[in-house]
Short mmCIF file of C-alpha atoms in Angstrom, two decimals:
data_model
loop_
_atom_site.label_atom_id
_atom_site.label_comp_id
_atom_site.label_asym_id
_atom_site.label_seq_id
_atom_site.Cartn_x
_atom_site.Cartn_y
_atom_site.Cartn_z
CA UNK A 203 109.13 -12.29 -47.47
CA UNK A 204 107.04 -15.11 -48.88
CA UNK A 205 108.30 -17.52 -46.27
CA UNK A 206 107.18 -15.23 -43.48
CA UNK A 207 103.69 -14.98 -44.90
CA UNK A 208 103.40 -18.73 -45.17
CA UNK A 209 104.47 -19.23 -41.62
CA UNK A 210 101.92 -16.73 -40.38
CA UNK A 211 99.10 -18.48 -42.19
CA UNK A 212 100.17 -21.82 -40.87
CA UNK A 213 100.23 -20.64 -37.30
CA UNK A 214 96.79 -19.01 -37.51
CA UNK A 215 94.90 -22.00 -38.88
CA UNK A 216 95.39 -24.23 -35.86
CA UNK A 217 94.23 -21.44 -33.61
CA UNK A 218 90.96 -21.21 -35.46
CA UNK A 219 90.51 -24.95 -35.54
CA UNK A 220 91.06 -25.20 -31.84
CA UNK A 221 88.40 -22.64 -31.14
CA UNK A 222 85.26 -24.10 -29.62
CA UNK A 223 81.72 -23.45 -30.75
CA UNK A 224 79.27 -22.67 -27.99
CA UNK A 225 75.72 -21.39 -28.26
CA UNK A 226 76.13 -20.76 -31.97
CA UNK A 227 79.24 -18.64 -31.47
CA UNK A 228 82.84 -19.55 -32.16
CA UNK A 229 84.82 -19.15 -28.96
CA UNK A 230 88.49 -18.69 -28.65
CA UNK A 231 90.50 -21.60 -27.31
CA UNK A 232 92.70 -21.31 -24.30
CA UNK A 233 95.81 -21.25 -26.48
CA UNK A 234 94.33 -18.94 -29.13
CA UNK A 235 96.38 -15.89 -29.84
CA UNK A 236 95.19 -12.52 -28.81
CA UNK A 237 94.57 -11.41 -32.36
CA UNK A 238 92.22 -14.36 -33.17
CA UNK A 239 88.90 -13.36 -34.87
CA UNK A 240 85.49 -14.86 -33.83
CA UNK A 241 83.10 -15.72 -36.64
CA UNK A 242 79.28 -15.61 -35.79
CA UNK A 243 76.48 -16.56 -38.22
CA UNK A 244 74.15 -13.68 -39.16
CA UNK A 245 70.43 -13.80 -37.98
CA UNK A 246 68.10 -14.10 -40.92
CA UNK A 247 65.81 -11.07 -41.07
CA UNK A 248 62.33 -11.20 -42.68
CA UNK A 249 61.98 -9.40 -45.93
CA UNK A 250 60.85 -5.79 -45.54
CA UNK A 251 57.12 -5.14 -45.87
CA UNK A 252 55.95 -3.35 -48.88
CA UNK A 253 53.83 -0.22 -48.43
CA UNK A 254 50.94 -2.04 -50.07
CA UNK A 255 50.90 -4.82 -47.43
CA UNK A 256 51.08 -2.26 -44.61
CA UNK A 257 48.15 -0.34 -46.04
CA UNK A 258 46.20 -3.58 -46.49
CA UNK A 259 46.73 -4.58 -42.85
CA UNK A 260 45.71 -1.13 -41.61
CA UNK A 261 42.65 -1.25 -43.83
CA UNK A 262 41.63 -4.65 -42.40
CA UNK A 263 41.95 -3.39 -38.82
CA UNK A 264 40.02 -0.23 -39.60
CA UNK A 265 37.33 -2.29 -41.33
CA UNK A 266 36.80 -4.41 -38.23
CA UNK A 267 36.59 -1.34 -36.02
CA UNK A 268 34.25 0.39 -38.46
CA UNK A 269 31.91 -2.60 -38.36
CA UNK A 270 32.00 -2.57 -34.55
CA UNK A 271 31.49 1.19 -34.19
CA UNK A 272 29.05 1.94 -36.99
CA UNK A 273 27.09 -1.31 -37.17
CA UNK A 274 27.55 -3.33 -34.00
CA UNK A 275 27.17 -0.54 -31.45
CA UNK A 276 24.01 0.97 -33.01
CA UNK A 277 22.38 -2.45 -33.22
CA UNK A 278 23.34 -3.21 -29.62
CA UNK A 279 22.15 0.19 -28.44
CA UNK A 280 18.87 -0.15 -30.29
CA UNK A 281 18.11 -3.68 -29.14
CA UNK A 282 19.10 -3.11 -25.51
CA UNK A 283 17.78 0.44 -25.06
CA UNK A 284 15.51 0.91 -22.01
CA UNK A 285 12.26 2.72 -22.71
CA UNK A 286 11.46 5.28 -20.03
CA UNK A 287 8.13 7.00 -20.43
CA UNK A 288 8.05 10.56 -19.18
CA UNK A 289 6.44 10.89 -15.77
CA UNK A 290 5.21 14.09 -14.06
CA UNK A 291 7.65 13.66 -11.18
CA UNK A 292 7.01 17.12 -9.72
CA UNK A 293 3.26 16.53 -9.54
CA UNK A 294 3.79 13.08 -8.07
CA UNK A 295 6.00 14.47 -5.30
CA UNK A 296 3.51 17.28 -4.66
CA UNK A 297 0.78 14.72 -4.03
CA UNK A 298 3.06 12.62 -1.85
CA UNK A 299 4.12 15.61 0.25
CA UNK A 300 0.57 16.91 0.64
CA UNK A 301 1.10 20.09 -1.36
CA UNK A 302 -1.31 19.26 -4.20
CA UNK A 303 -4.39 18.69 -2.05
CA UNK A 304 -5.64 19.96 1.25
CA UNK A 305 -8.22 17.39 2.41
CA UNK A 306 -11.41 19.14 3.49
CA UNK A 307 -14.59 17.37 4.54
CA UNK A 308 -17.53 19.77 4.34
CA UNK A 309 -20.57 18.10 5.88
CA UNK A 310 -23.87 19.67 4.92
CA UNK A 311 -26.54 19.52 7.58
CA UNK A 312 -30.06 20.51 6.64
CA UNK A 313 -32.43 22.06 9.18
CA UNK A 314 -36.17 21.64 8.85
CA UNK A 315 -37.81 24.47 10.79
CA UNK A 316 -41.39 24.38 9.58
CA UNK A 317 -42.63 25.45 13.01
CA UNK A 318 -40.58 28.68 12.90
CA UNK A 319 -41.08 31.79 10.86
CA UNK A 320 -38.62 32.50 8.10
CA UNK A 321 -36.69 35.25 9.89
CA UNK A 322 -36.55 33.16 13.09
CA UNK A 323 -35.19 30.18 11.18
CA UNK A 324 -32.55 32.32 9.47
CA UNK A 325 -31.44 33.85 12.76
CA UNK A 326 -31.27 30.43 14.44
CA UNK A 327 -29.23 29.15 11.51
CA UNK A 328 -26.69 31.97 11.84
CA UNK A 329 -26.30 31.70 15.61
CA UNK A 330 -25.95 27.91 15.45
CA UNK A 331 -23.33 28.17 12.69
CA UNK A 332 -21.33 30.67 14.75
CA UNK A 333 -21.50 28.35 17.76
CA UNK A 334 -20.27 25.43 15.64
CA UNK A 335 -17.37 27.46 14.24
CA UNK A 336 -16.34 28.48 17.75
CA UNK A 337 -16.32 24.85 18.91
CA UNK A 338 -14.49 23.47 15.87
CA UNK A 339 -10.71 23.19 16.29
CA UNK A 340 -10.06 21.07 13.17
CA UNK A 341 -10.36 23.05 9.96
CA UNK A 342 -10.30 19.98 7.69
CA UNK A 343 -13.62 18.76 9.09
CA UNK A 344 -16.36 21.34 9.40
CA UNK A 345 -20.15 21.32 9.45
CA UNK A 346 -22.14 23.64 7.20
CA UNK A 347 -25.75 24.30 8.11
CA UNK A 348 -28.48 25.03 5.62
CA UNK A 349 -32.23 25.37 5.72
CA UNK A 350 -34.22 22.70 4.00
CA UNK A 351 -35.06 24.09 0.55
CA UNK A 352 -38.49 24.32 -0.99
CA UNK A 353 -39.55 21.53 -3.30
CA UNK A 354 -37.87 22.94 -6.44
CA UNK A 355 -35.88 26.00 -5.40
CA UNK A 356 -32.50 26.93 -4.02
CA UNK A 357 -31.76 30.39 -2.69
CA UNK A 358 -29.07 32.05 -0.64
CA UNK A 359 -29.84 34.39 2.20
CA UNK A 360 -27.14 36.48 3.90
CA UNK A 361 -24.40 34.22 2.54
CA UNK A 362 -25.89 31.07 4.09
CA UNK A 363 -26.96 28.42 1.58
CA UNK A 364 -30.40 26.96 1.76
CA UNK A 365 -29.18 23.95 -0.18
CA UNK A 366 -30.55 22.24 -3.22
CA UNK A 367 -32.12 18.97 -4.15
CA UNK A 368 -28.88 17.73 -5.75
CA UNK A 369 -26.66 18.38 -2.74
CA UNK A 370 -25.59 15.46 -0.57
CA UNK A 371 -26.84 16.02 2.95
CA UNK A 372 -25.11 14.21 5.81
CA UNK A 373 -27.82 14.83 8.40
CA UNK A 374 -31.30 16.34 8.64
CA UNK A 375 -32.29 18.18 11.82
CA UNK A 376 -36.00 18.47 12.45
CA UNK A 377 -36.97 21.17 14.94
CA UNK A 378 -40.07 20.08 16.82
CA UNK A 379 -41.83 22.08 19.55
CA UNK A 380 -42.22 20.25 22.84
CA UNK A 381 -42.23 20.52 26.58
CA UNK A 382 -38.51 19.82 27.12
CA UNK A 383 -35.20 20.01 25.29
CA UNK A 384 -33.95 16.72 23.96
CA UNK A 385 -32.41 15.23 20.83
CA UNK A 386 -33.41 11.86 19.37
CA UNK A 387 -31.35 10.27 16.59
CA UNK A 388 -33.31 7.83 14.46
CA UNK A 389 -31.72 4.41 14.15
CA UNK A 390 -32.22 3.72 10.45
CA UNK A 391 -32.26 7.17 8.86
CA UNK A 392 -29.95 10.20 9.11
CA UNK A 393 -32.49 12.31 10.95
CA UNK A 394 -32.03 14.08 14.29
CA UNK A 395 -35.21 15.22 16.02
CA UNK A 396 -34.53 18.22 18.27
CA UNK A 397 -37.33 19.12 20.64
CA UNK A 398 -37.42 22.64 22.06
CA UNK A 399 -39.68 24.74 24.25
CA UNK A 400 -41.27 27.95 22.93
CA UNK A 401 -39.17 30.20 25.16
CA UNK A 402 -35.94 28.86 23.62
CA UNK A 403 -36.52 30.49 20.23
CA UNK A 404 -33.83 33.21 19.92
CA UNK A 405 -34.91 36.78 19.38
CA UNK A 406 -33.66 38.65 16.34
CA UNK A 407 -31.50 40.93 18.50
CA UNK A 408 -29.67 38.17 20.41
CA UNK A 409 -26.26 36.97 19.23
CA UNK A 410 -26.60 33.56 20.89
CA UNK A 411 -29.25 31.35 22.39
CA UNK A 412 -29.63 28.19 24.41
CA UNK A 413 -31.18 26.33 21.47
CA UNK A 414 -28.31 27.23 19.11
CA UNK A 415 -25.71 26.18 21.69
CA UNK A 416 -27.60 22.97 22.40
CA UNK A 417 -27.75 22.03 18.70
CA UNK A 418 -24.06 22.89 18.21
CA UNK A 419 -22.94 20.77 21.18
CA UNK A 420 -25.11 17.86 20.04
CA UNK A 421 -23.64 17.95 16.53
CA UNK A 422 -20.10 18.20 17.84
CA UNK A 423 -20.65 15.15 20.04
CA UNK A 424 -22.19 13.17 17.18
CA UNK A 425 -19.29 13.79 14.78
CA UNK A 426 -16.45 13.77 17.34
CA UNK A 427 -15.44 10.18 16.54
CA UNK A 428 -15.38 10.82 12.80
CA UNK A 429 -13.32 13.96 13.29
CA UNK A 430 -10.81 12.05 15.43
CA UNK A 431 -10.53 9.25 12.84
CA UNK A 432 -9.81 11.68 10.00
CA UNK A 433 -7.39 13.64 12.17
CA UNK A 434 -5.53 10.42 12.99
CA UNK A 435 -5.24 9.50 9.30
CA UNK A 436 -3.87 12.92 8.42
CA UNK A 437 -1.45 12.92 11.36
CA UNK A 438 0.05 9.59 10.25
CA UNK A 439 0.42 10.72 6.62
CA UNK A 440 3.15 12.80 4.98
CA UNK A 441 1.15 16.03 5.08
CA UNK A 442 3.21 19.18 5.76
CA UNK A 443 3.31 20.37 9.38
CA UNK A 444 1.19 23.45 8.73
CA UNK A 445 -1.68 21.23 7.56
CA UNK A 446 -1.39 18.58 10.23
CA UNK A 447 -4.25 18.50 12.73
CA UNK A 448 -3.94 19.15 16.39
CA UNK A 449 -2.27 16.57 18.60
CA UNK A 450 -4.76 13.94 19.72
CA UNK A 451 -5.23 12.94 23.33
CA UNK A 452 -3.04 9.87 24.06
CA UNK A 453 -6.06 7.75 24.99
CA UNK A 454 -7.82 8.67 21.75
CA UNK A 455 -4.67 8.06 19.70
CA UNK A 456 -4.23 4.63 21.29
CA UNK A 457 -7.85 3.73 20.57
CA UNK A 458 -7.49 4.83 16.94
CA UNK A 459 -4.28 2.83 16.59
CA UNK A 460 -6.22 -0.27 17.65
CA UNK A 461 -8.95 0.66 15.17
CA UNK A 462 -6.35 0.78 12.38
CA UNK A 463 -4.92 -2.59 13.42
CA UNK A 464 -8.37 -4.17 13.66
CA UNK A 465 -9.73 -2.94 10.32
CA UNK A 466 -9.20 -4.87 7.13
CA UNK A 467 -7.60 -3.36 4.06
CA UNK A 468 -10.16 -1.78 1.77
CA UNK A 469 -11.38 -3.86 -1.15
CA UNK A 470 -14.15 -3.46 -3.68
CA UNK A 471 -15.32 -6.99 -2.85
CA UNK A 472 -15.17 -9.07 0.32
CA UNK A 473 -15.94 -12.76 0.64
CA UNK A 474 -17.85 -13.81 3.76
CA UNK A 475 -17.56 -17.41 4.95
CA UNK A 476 -20.01 -18.62 7.61
CA UNK A 477 -18.86 -21.88 9.17
CA UNK A 478 -20.44 -24.26 11.68
CA UNK A 479 -17.97 -26.42 13.61
CA UNK A 480 -19.10 -29.16 15.97
CA UNK A 481 -16.95 -31.64 17.92
CA UNK A 482 -19.43 -34.50 17.31
CA UNK A 483 -21.58 -35.79 14.47
CA UNK A 484 -24.44 -33.48 15.39
CA UNK A 485 -25.78 -31.08 14.36
CA UNK A 486 -25.15 -31.82 10.72
CA UNK A 487 -27.26 -28.98 9.32
CA UNK A 488 -28.35 -25.46 10.23
CA UNK A 489 -30.85 -22.93 8.96
CA UNK A 490 -28.20 -20.47 7.82
CA UNK A 491 -29.88 -19.36 4.59
CA UNK A 492 -32.92 -17.95 6.37
CA UNK A 493 -30.76 -16.29 9.03
CA UNK A 494 -28.58 -14.61 6.41
CA UNK A 495 -31.60 -13.46 4.43
CA UNK A 496 -33.22 -11.91 7.48
CA UNK A 497 -30.32 -10.47 9.45
CA UNK A 498 -27.21 -10.16 7.28
CA UNK A 499 -28.25 -9.29 3.73
CA UNK A 500 -30.06 -6.04 4.66
CA UNK A 501 -26.83 -4.84 6.26
CA UNK A 502 -24.79 -5.88 3.23
CA UNK A 503 -27.16 -4.02 0.92
CA UNK A 504 -26.55 -0.84 2.90
CA UNK A 505 -22.84 -1.26 2.10
CA UNK A 506 -23.51 -1.29 -1.65
CA UNK A 507 -22.03 2.19 -2.14
CA UNK A 508 -18.81 1.12 -0.39
CA UNK A 509 -18.13 -2.56 -1.18
CA UNK A 510 -19.72 -5.70 -2.57
CA UNK A 511 -19.95 -9.06 -0.81
CA UNK A 512 -20.09 -12.72 -1.73
CA UNK A 513 -21.18 -15.40 0.75
CA UNK A 514 -20.64 -19.11 1.22
CA UNK A 515 -21.36 -21.50 4.10
CA UNK A 516 -19.97 -24.80 5.35
CA UNK A 517 -20.45 -27.39 8.10
CA UNK A 518 -17.54 -29.31 9.62
CA UNK A 519 -18.15 -32.34 11.86
CA UNK A 520 -15.72 -33.71 14.45
CA UNK A 521 -13.90 -30.40 14.58
CA UNK A 522 -11.78 -29.99 17.67
CA UNK A 523 -10.47 -26.54 18.63
CA UNK A 524 -6.83 -25.73 19.11
CA UNK A 525 -7.23 -25.36 22.90
CA UNK A 526 -8.97 -27.49 25.51
CA UNK A 527 -11.06 -26.65 28.55
CA UNK A 528 -14.48 -25.18 29.29
CA UNK A 529 -13.05 -21.80 30.30
CA UNK A 530 -10.93 -20.06 27.70
CA UNK A 531 -8.29 -17.64 28.89
CA UNK A 532 -7.82 -14.51 26.85
CA UNK A 533 -4.31 -15.51 25.87
CA UNK A 534 -5.73 -18.79 24.50
CA UNK A 535 -8.21 -17.15 22.14
CA UNK A 536 -5.62 -16.73 19.40
CA UNK A 537 -5.02 -20.50 19.42
CA UNK A 538 -8.68 -21.51 19.42
CA UNK A 539 -8.80 -21.66 15.62
CA UNK A 540 -7.43 -25.04 14.55
CA UNK A 541 -5.95 -23.87 11.27
CA UNK A 542 -4.29 -27.24 10.61
CA UNK A 543 -7.59 -29.18 10.50
CA UNK A 544 -10.35 -26.65 9.91
CA UNK A 545 -11.02 -25.89 6.22
CA UNK A 546 -10.70 -22.12 6.29
CA UNK A 547 -9.54 -20.65 3.00
CA UNK A 548 -7.59 -17.39 3.38
CA UNK A 549 -8.98 -15.95 0.14
CA UNK A 550 -11.37 -16.96 -2.60
CA UNK A 551 -11.27 -15.39 -6.04
CA UNK A 552 -8.68 -12.82 -5.03
CA UNK A 553 -11.04 -11.02 -2.63
CA UNK A 554 -10.23 -10.79 1.10
CA UNK A 555 -12.10 -13.39 3.12
CA UNK A 556 -13.89 -12.60 6.38
CA UNK A 557 -14.50 -15.74 8.45
CA UNK A 558 -17.43 -16.04 10.87
CA UNK A 559 -17.46 -19.22 12.95
CA UNK A 560 -20.14 -20.72 15.18
CA UNK A 561 -18.69 -23.43 17.41
CA UNK A 562 -21.16 -25.77 19.09
CA UNK A 563 -20.17 -26.17 22.73
CA UNK A 564 -20.53 -24.97 26.32
CA UNK A 565 -17.21 -23.15 26.59
CA UNK A 566 -16.97 -19.52 27.59
CA UNK A 567 -14.32 -16.85 27.76
CA UNK A 568 -12.74 -16.11 31.12
CA UNK A 569 -14.59 -13.20 32.68
CA UNK A 570 -17.79 -13.89 30.75
CA UNK A 571 -18.80 -13.81 27.13
CA UNK A 572 -18.93 -16.37 24.36
CA UNK A 573 -17.75 -14.37 21.36
CA UNK A 574 -14.66 -12.47 20.31
CA UNK A 575 -13.23 -10.62 17.34
CA UNK A 576 -10.03 -11.60 15.54
CA UNK A 577 -8.47 -8.47 13.96
CA UNK A 578 -8.36 -8.49 10.15
CA UNK A 579 -9.68 -12.06 10.08
CA UNK A 580 -13.22 -12.50 11.41
CA UNK A 581 -15.18 -13.46 14.50
CA UNK A 582 -16.08 -16.48 16.64
CA UNK A 583 -19.29 -17.26 18.53
CA UNK A 584 -19.68 -20.24 20.88
CA UNK A 585 -23.29 -21.40 21.04
CA UNK A 586 -24.68 -24.64 22.41
CA UNK A 587 -28.05 -24.43 20.64
CA UNK A 588 -28.18 -23.41 16.99
CA UNK A 589 -31.95 -23.57 16.60
CA UNK A 590 -31.99 -19.76 16.90
CA UNK A 591 -29.23 -18.07 14.91
CA UNK A 592 -30.43 -14.52 15.48
CA UNK A 593 -28.04 -13.76 18.42
CA UNK A 594 -25.06 -15.01 16.42
CA UNK A 595 -26.07 -13.00 13.34
CA UNK A 596 -26.36 -9.80 15.39
CA UNK A 597 -22.89 -10.40 16.83
CA UNK A 598 -21.50 -11.09 13.36
CA UNK A 599 -23.08 -7.87 12.08
CA UNK A 600 -21.32 -5.80 14.72
CA UNK A 601 -18.06 -7.64 14.11
CA UNK A 602 -18.34 -7.01 10.37
CA UNK A 603 -18.84 -3.29 10.98
CA UNK A 604 -15.72 -3.23 13.15
CA UNK A 605 -13.64 -5.19 10.64
CA UNK A 606 -14.63 -2.82 7.84
CA UNK A 607 -13.54 0.19 9.89
CA UNK A 608 -16.91 1.76 10.75
CA UNK A 609 -17.13 3.93 13.88
CA UNK A 610 -18.64 2.42 17.00
CA UNK A 611 -21.17 5.14 17.83
CA UNK A 612 -24.09 6.65 15.95
CA UNK A 613 -26.95 5.29 13.91
CA UNK A 614 -26.34 2.91 11.02
CA UNK A 615 -26.70 5.53 8.22
CA UNK A 616 -24.34 7.93 9.98
CA UNK A 617 -21.80 5.18 10.62
CA UNK A 618 -21.89 4.20 6.95
CA UNK A 619 -21.47 7.78 5.75
CA UNK A 620 -18.59 8.23 8.18
CA UNK A 621 -17.04 5.08 6.75
CA UNK A 622 -17.38 6.55 3.25
CA UNK A 623 -15.49 9.69 4.24
CA UNK A 624 -12.84 7.82 6.23
CA UNK A 625 -12.23 5.35 3.41
CA UNK A 626 -12.03 8.24 0.93
CA UNK A 627 -9.37 9.93 3.03
CA UNK A 628 -7.43 6.71 3.57
CA UNK A 629 -7.41 5.75 -0.12
CA UNK A 630 -6.48 9.27 -1.19
CA UNK A 631 -3.53 9.34 1.20
CA UNK A 632 -2.46 5.83 0.18
CA UNK A 633 -2.57 6.62 -3.55
CA UNK A 634 -0.64 9.84 -2.94
CA UNK A 635 2.02 7.94 -1.00
CA UNK A 636 2.30 5.38 -3.80
CA UNK A 637 2.89 8.19 -6.29
CA UNK A 638 5.73 9.47 -4.13
CA UNK A 639 7.27 6.00 -3.86
CA UNK A 640 7.11 5.55 -7.63
CA UNK A 641 8.73 8.95 -8.21
CA UNK A 642 11.56 8.18 -5.79
CA UNK A 643 12.09 4.76 -7.38
CA UNK A 644 12.30 6.35 -10.83
CA UNK A 645 14.94 8.82 -9.66
CA UNK A 646 16.94 6.25 -7.70
CA UNK A 647 17.13 3.69 -10.55
CA UNK A 648 17.83 5.51 -13.83
CA UNK A 649 18.35 2.18 -15.63
CA UNK A 650 14.88 0.84 -14.86
CA UNK A 651 12.37 0.79 -17.70
CA UNK A 652 9.13 2.73 -17.46
CA UNK A 653 6.48 1.34 -19.83
CA UNK A 654 3.81 3.54 -21.32
CA UNK A 655 1.21 1.71 -19.23
CA UNK A 656 2.89 3.05 -16.09
CA UNK A 657 2.73 6.62 -17.39
CA UNK A 658 -0.95 6.15 -18.28
CA UNK A 659 -1.61 4.80 -14.79
CA UNK A 660 0.14 7.78 -13.21
CA UNK A 661 -1.90 10.31 -15.19
CA UNK A 662 -5.10 8.40 -14.39
CA UNK A 663 -4.19 8.42 -10.71
CA UNK A 664 -3.49 12.15 -10.65
CA UNK A 665 -6.73 12.94 -12.48
CA UNK A 666 -8.88 10.94 -10.06
CA UNK A 667 -6.92 12.16 -7.05
CA UNK A 668 -7.83 15.69 -8.06
CA UNK A 669 -11.50 14.73 -8.39
CA UNK A 670 -11.45 12.84 -5.09
CA UNK A 671 -9.89 15.82 -3.32
CA UNK A 672 -12.71 18.03 -4.56
CA UNK A 673 -15.47 15.67 -3.35
CA UNK A 674 -14.23 14.03 -0.17
CA UNK A 675 -17.57 14.41 1.57
CA UNK A 676 -19.60 11.94 -0.51
CA UNK A 677 -19.72 8.69 -2.44
CA UNK A 678 -18.40 10.32 -5.63
CA UNK A 679 -15.19 11.19 -3.81
CA UNK A 680 -14.91 7.59 -2.59
CA UNK A 681 -15.33 6.23 -6.12
CA UNK A 682 -12.60 8.52 -7.47
CA UNK A 683 -10.32 7.61 -4.57
CA UNK A 684 -10.85 3.90 -5.30
CA UNK A 685 -9.94 4.36 -8.97
CA UNK A 686 -6.88 6.42 -8.05
CA UNK A 687 -5.64 3.85 -5.54
CA UNK A 688 -6.12 0.94 -7.95
CA UNK A 689 -4.34 2.77 -10.78
CA UNK A 690 -1.47 3.76 -8.48
CA UNK A 691 -0.97 0.20 -7.22
CA UNK A 692 -1.08 -1.19 -10.76
CA UNK A 693 1.49 1.34 -11.96
CA UNK A 694 3.84 0.75 -9.04
CA UNK A 695 3.75 -3.05 -9.31
CA UNK A 696 4.14 -3.22 -13.10
CA UNK A 697 5.69 -6.61 -13.87
CA UNK A 698 8.31 -5.32 -16.30
CA UNK A 699 9.51 -2.80 -13.70
CA UNK A 700 9.55 -5.00 -10.63
CA UNK A 701 11.86 -7.57 -12.23
CA UNK A 702 14.55 -5.02 -13.10
CA UNK A 703 14.77 -3.68 -9.57
CA UNK A 704 16.71 -6.82 -8.60
CA UNK A 705 19.33 -6.65 -11.42
CA UNK A 706 22.15 -4.20 -10.55
CA UNK A 707 24.89 -3.00 -12.91
CA UNK A 708 27.21 -5.76 -11.71
CA UNK A 709 24.81 -8.26 -13.23
CA UNK A 710 25.20 -6.61 -16.65
CA UNK A 711 29.00 -6.75 -16.39
CA UNK A 712 28.84 -10.44 -15.55
CA UNK A 713 26.72 -11.06 -18.66
CA UNK A 714 28.60 -8.90 -21.18
CA UNK A 715 32.20 -9.63 -20.18
CA UNK A 716 32.31 -13.34 -21.22
CA UNK A 717 30.62 -12.48 -24.52
CA UNK A 718 32.52 -9.35 -25.56
CA UNK A 719 35.89 -10.10 -23.97
CA UNK A 720 37.13 -12.69 -26.53
CA UNK A 721 36.09 -10.38 -29.38
CA UNK A 722 37.48 -7.16 -27.94
CA UNK A 723 40.96 -8.46 -27.01
CA UNK A 724 42.16 -9.24 -30.62
CA UNK A 725 40.78 -5.94 -31.90
CA UNK A 726 42.45 -3.88 -29.20
CA UNK A 727 45.75 -5.76 -29.43
CA UNK A 728 45.78 -5.39 -33.23
CA UNK A 729 45.44 -1.62 -32.91
CA UNK A 730 48.18 -1.42 -30.27
CA UNK A 731 50.55 -3.56 -32.35
CA UNK A 732 49.97 -1.46 -35.45
CA UNK A 733 50.55 1.77 -33.55
CA UNK A 734 53.79 0.35 -32.17
CA UNK A 735 54.98 -0.66 -35.65
CA UNK A 736 54.13 2.76 -37.04
CA UNK A 737 56.14 4.49 -34.34
CA UNK A 738 59.09 2.16 -35.07
CA UNK A 739 58.96 2.92 -38.79
CA UNK A 740 58.79 6.61 -38.02
CA UNK A 741 61.91 6.46 -35.84
CA UNK A 742 63.72 4.43 -38.52
CA UNK A 743 62.94 6.98 -41.21
CA UNK A 744 64.67 9.64 -39.16
#
């Protein structure tokens, strides 16, 4: 028995020795017996973690996340929060859509009827008012007649106002007896002299009369251009359809479109530059100061309730125009100004500049004429002799009226008052539109900041818009419309708001990702690894 055991041990040893080792494992040789045993080294496992070390690691991870959630996020939220002042968006949209204000221009016209008895004057007033109402087809612009009041009284008779000393009167009609019917409008005062014959005085029983119809037709003709201008402004605004005026005649609409293109944007102050350009060394001086004092400054003073003006003058020698030839074609007029060589500043002190140029020469425009108007820029006069500047100053005066948007017909006071009402309407509509644009911008960009100054500007705009809407017929309405438009523009173009319009959300991602990515990855991976280890321990405990 012992010999057999020894032989078995001897035969097994060579088999093991002949076994090859490959990849850390003992392989059987080709001649190894079938019952040979492979011996592999055991992999060294790390020592098991103690519960204390596991709790410590979990506590460290939770501490990092607690710092991020309860300290980092609040600080980030506080330091990057966008302040958005509360805006009255509903009111802003009401103004933009024309629901908050219905523009009405009540023009008060006072009638002086000293030659008529009181009951005759009252009856004429009623019949003329009825005739005006029948002719008027634009409810936003209506004329209201009143009798000239006594020196210190104001009464109302049969619902028709006799006015008061504090009311702003657009026109005074003086009824004067004469031998024929005619109407004379004074050039430098808002007074219309209406001459009538004695047989034209209406009787108390008549519902109409020739004199009442004549006065009504004259007034309608005088204010037709103003009515068309206001109707055009309202038709091009965002007013609701039920408040839009009647459709204008195509010829009138085209003329008003040119008027809009020609007129300069309203400003509280304009800068007037009067320039003398000569192609030679003479003349080197001109008597511009006296000409301005006599012909231009009285006109500018009459604009004091609308805008202010500053003036400067200059003389430029050896100034050649941008085109050549003694006869200028109409298509060459736009290139006459040599902007590359002539010292013409586009604006001085932030105020729009109106340029008036006298060019010394014998050129003329094709078809006749030696002057022309450049829309929204100024005017040019070609004059060979500058010893008398009166013709040029008169041309410049008319050009200035056109550039400022005044109507072309009527006396100077009436044209200026029309300009007041038209500018009031234009500024009111512009400020209302700006409010709508700001409201839509606020809703479209919820991430844009709205400073308190913007909210203050919006409330200021709405307050003065309301006042302007109540007094569109006079200078007080114009002043409120100016304040509203300036406040609206300042609020809309707030510097802190404009910059953020151009930074979308993708820009924020591009900024935050390189900063927060390297910090967030270890924190997230640590949590995932710990959750995985916990699940493994849980399965092992089962």
